[in-house]
Tab-separated table of C-alpha atoms in Angstrom:
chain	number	residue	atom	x	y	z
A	1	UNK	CA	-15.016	-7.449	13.067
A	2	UNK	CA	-13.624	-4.726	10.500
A	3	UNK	CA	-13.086	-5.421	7.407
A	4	UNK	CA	-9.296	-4.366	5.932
A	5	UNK	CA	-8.719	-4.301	2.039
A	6	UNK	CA	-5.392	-4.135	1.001
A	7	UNK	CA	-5.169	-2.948	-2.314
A	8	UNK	CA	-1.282	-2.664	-4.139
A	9	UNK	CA	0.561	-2.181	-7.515
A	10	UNK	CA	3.619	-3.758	-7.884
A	11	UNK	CA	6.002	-4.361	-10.948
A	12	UNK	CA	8.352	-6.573	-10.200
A	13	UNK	CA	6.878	-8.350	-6.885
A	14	UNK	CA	8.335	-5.877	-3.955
A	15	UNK	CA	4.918	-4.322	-2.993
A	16	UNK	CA	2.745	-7.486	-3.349
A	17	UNK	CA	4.725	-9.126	-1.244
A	18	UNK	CA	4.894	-6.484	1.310
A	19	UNK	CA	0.859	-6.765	0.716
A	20	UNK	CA	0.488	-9.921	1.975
A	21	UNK	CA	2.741	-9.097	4.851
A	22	UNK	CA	0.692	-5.971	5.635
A	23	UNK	CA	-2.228	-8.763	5.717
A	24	UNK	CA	-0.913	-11.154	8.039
A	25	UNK	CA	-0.588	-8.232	10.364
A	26	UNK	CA	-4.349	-7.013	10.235
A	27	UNK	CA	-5.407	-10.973	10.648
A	28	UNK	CA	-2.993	-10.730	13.766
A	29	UNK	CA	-5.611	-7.925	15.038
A	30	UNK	CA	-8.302	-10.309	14.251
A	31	UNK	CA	-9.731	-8.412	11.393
A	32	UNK	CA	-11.164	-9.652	8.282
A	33	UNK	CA	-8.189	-8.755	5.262
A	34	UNK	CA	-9.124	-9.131	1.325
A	35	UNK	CA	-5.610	-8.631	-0.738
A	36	UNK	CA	-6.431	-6.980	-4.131
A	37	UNK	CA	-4.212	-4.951	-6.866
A	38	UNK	CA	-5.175	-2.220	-8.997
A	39	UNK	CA	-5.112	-2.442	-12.876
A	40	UNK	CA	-2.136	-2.971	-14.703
A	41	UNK	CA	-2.361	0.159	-17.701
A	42	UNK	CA	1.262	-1.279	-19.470
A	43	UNK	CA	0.368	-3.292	-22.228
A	44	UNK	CA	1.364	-6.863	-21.936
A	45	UNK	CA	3.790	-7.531	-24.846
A	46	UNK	CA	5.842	-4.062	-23.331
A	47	UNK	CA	5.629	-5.314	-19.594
A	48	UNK	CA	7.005	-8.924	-20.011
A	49	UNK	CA	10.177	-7.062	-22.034
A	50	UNK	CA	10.229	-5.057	-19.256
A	51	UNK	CA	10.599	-8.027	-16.750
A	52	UNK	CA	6.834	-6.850	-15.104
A	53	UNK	CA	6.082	-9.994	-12.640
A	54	UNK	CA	2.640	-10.523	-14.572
A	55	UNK	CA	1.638	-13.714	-12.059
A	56	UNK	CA	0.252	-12.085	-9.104
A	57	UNK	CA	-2.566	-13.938	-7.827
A	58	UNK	CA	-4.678	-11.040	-6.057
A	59	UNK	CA	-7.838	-10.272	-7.924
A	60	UNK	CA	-8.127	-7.011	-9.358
A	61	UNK	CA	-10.090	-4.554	-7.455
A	62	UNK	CA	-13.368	-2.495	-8.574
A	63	UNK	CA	-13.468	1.366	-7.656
A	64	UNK	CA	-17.576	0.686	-6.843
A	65	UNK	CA	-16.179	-1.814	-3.791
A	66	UNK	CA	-14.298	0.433	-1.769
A	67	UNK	CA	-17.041	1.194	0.553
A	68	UNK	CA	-17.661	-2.078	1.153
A	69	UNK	CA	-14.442	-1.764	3.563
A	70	UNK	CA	-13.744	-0.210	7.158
A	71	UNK	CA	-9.865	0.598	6.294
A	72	UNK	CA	-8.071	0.728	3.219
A	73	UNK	CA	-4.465	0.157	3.044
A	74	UNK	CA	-2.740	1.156	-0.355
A	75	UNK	CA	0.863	-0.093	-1.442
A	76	UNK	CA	2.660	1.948	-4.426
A	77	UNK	CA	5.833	2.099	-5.853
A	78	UNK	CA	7.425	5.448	-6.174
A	79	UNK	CA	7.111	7.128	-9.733
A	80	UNK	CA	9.144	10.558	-8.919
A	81	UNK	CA	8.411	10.808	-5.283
A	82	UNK	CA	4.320	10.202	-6.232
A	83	UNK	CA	2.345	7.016	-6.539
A	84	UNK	CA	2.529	5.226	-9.614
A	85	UNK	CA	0.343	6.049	-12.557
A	86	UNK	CA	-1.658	2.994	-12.171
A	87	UNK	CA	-2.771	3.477	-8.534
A	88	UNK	CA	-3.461	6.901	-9.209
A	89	UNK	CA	-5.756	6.210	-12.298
A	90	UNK	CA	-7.998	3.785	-10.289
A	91	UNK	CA	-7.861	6.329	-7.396
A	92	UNK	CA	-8.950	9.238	-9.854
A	93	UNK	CA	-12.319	7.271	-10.702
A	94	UNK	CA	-13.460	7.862	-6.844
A	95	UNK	CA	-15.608	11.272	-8.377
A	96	UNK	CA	-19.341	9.381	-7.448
A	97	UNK	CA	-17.528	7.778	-4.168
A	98	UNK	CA	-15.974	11.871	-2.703
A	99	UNK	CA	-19.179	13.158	-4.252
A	100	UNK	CA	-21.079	11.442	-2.055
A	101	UNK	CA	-19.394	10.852	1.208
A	102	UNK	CA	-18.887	7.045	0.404
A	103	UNK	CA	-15.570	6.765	2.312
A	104	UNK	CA	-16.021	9.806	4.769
A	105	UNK	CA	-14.627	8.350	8.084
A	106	UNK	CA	-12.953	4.615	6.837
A	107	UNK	CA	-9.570	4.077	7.850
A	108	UNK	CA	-6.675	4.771	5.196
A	109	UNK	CA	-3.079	3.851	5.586
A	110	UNK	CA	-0.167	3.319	2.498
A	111	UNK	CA	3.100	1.673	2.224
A	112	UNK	CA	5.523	2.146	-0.804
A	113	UNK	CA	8.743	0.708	-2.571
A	114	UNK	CA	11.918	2.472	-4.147
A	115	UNK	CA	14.795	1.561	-6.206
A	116	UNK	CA	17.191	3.236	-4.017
A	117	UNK	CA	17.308	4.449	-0.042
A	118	UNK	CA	16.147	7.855	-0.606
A	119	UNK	CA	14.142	7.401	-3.742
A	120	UNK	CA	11.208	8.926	-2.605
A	121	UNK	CA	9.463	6.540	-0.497
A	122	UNK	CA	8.668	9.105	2.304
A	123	UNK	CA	7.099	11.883	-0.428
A	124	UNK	CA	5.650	8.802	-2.299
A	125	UNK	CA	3.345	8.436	0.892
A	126	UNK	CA	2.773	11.924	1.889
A	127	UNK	CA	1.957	12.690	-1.404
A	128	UNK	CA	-0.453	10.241	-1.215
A	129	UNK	CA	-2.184	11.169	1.856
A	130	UNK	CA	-3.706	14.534	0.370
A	131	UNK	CA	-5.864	12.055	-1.564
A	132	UNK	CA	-6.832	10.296	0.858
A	133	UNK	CA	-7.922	13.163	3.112
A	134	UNK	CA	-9.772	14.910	0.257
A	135	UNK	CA	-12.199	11.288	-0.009
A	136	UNK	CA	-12.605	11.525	4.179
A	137	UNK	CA	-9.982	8.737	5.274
A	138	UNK	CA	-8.799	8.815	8.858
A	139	UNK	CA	-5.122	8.953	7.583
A	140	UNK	CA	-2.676	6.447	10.007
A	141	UNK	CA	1.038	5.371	9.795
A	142	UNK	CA	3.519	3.372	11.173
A	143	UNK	CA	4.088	4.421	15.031
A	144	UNK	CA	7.630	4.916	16.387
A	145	UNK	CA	5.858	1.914	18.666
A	146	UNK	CA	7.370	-0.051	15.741
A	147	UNK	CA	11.284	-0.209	17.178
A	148	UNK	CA	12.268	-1.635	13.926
A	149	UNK	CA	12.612	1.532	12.117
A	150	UNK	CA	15.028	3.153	14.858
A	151	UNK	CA	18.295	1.461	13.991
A	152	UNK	CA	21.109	2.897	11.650
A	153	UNK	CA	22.913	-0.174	11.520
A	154	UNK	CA	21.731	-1.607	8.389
A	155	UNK	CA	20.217	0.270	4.551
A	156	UNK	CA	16.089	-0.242	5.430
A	157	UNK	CA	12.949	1.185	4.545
A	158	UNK	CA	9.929	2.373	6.757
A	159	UNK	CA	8.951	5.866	8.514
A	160	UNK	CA	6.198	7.424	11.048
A	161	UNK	CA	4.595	7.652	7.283
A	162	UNK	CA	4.307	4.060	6.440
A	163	UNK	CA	6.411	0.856	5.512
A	164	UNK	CA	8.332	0.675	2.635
A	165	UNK	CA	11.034	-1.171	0.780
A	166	UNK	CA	14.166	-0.590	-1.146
A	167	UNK	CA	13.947	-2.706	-4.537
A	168	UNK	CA	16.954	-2.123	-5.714
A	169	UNK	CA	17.645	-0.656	-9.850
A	170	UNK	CA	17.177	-3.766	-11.068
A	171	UNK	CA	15.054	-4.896	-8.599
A	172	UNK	CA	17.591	-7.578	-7.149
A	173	UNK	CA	16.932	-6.574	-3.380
A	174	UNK	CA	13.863	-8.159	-1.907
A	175	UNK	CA	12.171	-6.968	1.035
A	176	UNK	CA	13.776	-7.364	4.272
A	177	UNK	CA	13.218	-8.633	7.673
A	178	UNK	CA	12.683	-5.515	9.311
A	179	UNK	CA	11.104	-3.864	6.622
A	180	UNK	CA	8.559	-6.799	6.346
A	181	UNK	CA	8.134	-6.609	10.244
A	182	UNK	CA	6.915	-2.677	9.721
A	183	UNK	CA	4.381	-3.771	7.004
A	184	UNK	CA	3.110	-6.465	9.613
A	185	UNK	CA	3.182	-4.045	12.390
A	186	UNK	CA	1.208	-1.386	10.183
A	187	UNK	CA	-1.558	-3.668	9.076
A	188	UNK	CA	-2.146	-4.670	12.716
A	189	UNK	CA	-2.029	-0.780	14.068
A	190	UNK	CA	-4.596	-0.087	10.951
A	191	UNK	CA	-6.867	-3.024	11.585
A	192	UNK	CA	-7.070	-2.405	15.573
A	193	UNK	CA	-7.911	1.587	14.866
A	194	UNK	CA	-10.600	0.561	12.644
A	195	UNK	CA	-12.522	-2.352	15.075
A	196	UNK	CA	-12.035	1.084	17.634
A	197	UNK	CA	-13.885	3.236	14.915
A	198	UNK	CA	-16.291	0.559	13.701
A	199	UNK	CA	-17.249	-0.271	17.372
């Protein structure tokens, strides 16, 4: 059985809960999922004024456990078409793990959030996969096999890149059906690709 980590930052609550969407998906392929998040690097007192959603349940995740895992998939939100400073801080302590080959071969996969429909989601995730292919990840997406991204008939996330969400500027959209479905459908295509390479 592979074993999936899904590891996320999320302000305001978009990407965690497109996290734990992305893990019912890889426990549909019968793979083991942990849900984690990255540090938050805001200081408290700043992120409550800020409206941060500080209750997130999902442990936070050590940069020495990564290899523990068969796939990886990471959920940002979109800091000027990149990943946000926090994910990229715990990614940039990886030096002993791409010095030594520790993730050469695992399975890595992102989704993302914006505040508006083309906010950068798309160059949020390809910016992203540069990283992962300097540490060795097999790099996968979200298939056009997923139907739900086809349709122009309503404002949604998701692309061949990865799943994503539109948050809204003041964060008052929540993830939708469809876009939820891609996260789902993603965390399955990950977790079957890894039980192929694992096996």
């Amino acid at each position: 059985m592979a074993k999936v980590l899904v590891l996320y930052h999320s302000v305001y609550g978009h990407i965690e809960t497109m996290a734990y969407a992305v893990a019912e998906g890889v426990r549909e392929a019968g793979a083991d999922v942990v849900v984690k998040r990255v540090p938050e690097l805001v200081p408290e007192e700043i992120a409550r004024k800020s409206g941060y959603k500080l209750d997130q349940p999902a442990p936070i995740a050590t940069v020495q456990e990564l290899p523990e895992y068969d796939a990886i998939i990471f959920g940002t939100g979109t800091r000027y078409g990149n990943m946000s400073s926090q994910m990229k801080n715990f990614i940039d302590q990886t030096g002993a793990l791409w010095a030594s080959g520790a993730l050469v071969g695992k399975v890595g996969s992102v989704f993302a959030s914006s505040a508006t429909q083309h906010g950068g989601q798309e160059s949020t995730i390809l910016t992203f996969h540069p990283v992962l292919l300097h540490l060795g990840f097999v790099v996968v997406g979200l298939p056009y096999a997923f139907q739900g991204q086809m349709g122009v008939d309503e404002v949604m996330g998701n692309s061949p890149y990865g799943a994503s969400t539109i948050a809204a500027g003041d964060g008052s959209r929540k993830p939708s059906a469809v876009e939820l479905a891609g996260a789902r459908y993603q965390g399955k295509y990950v977790a079957q690709i890894a039980t192929k390479l694992k096996g």
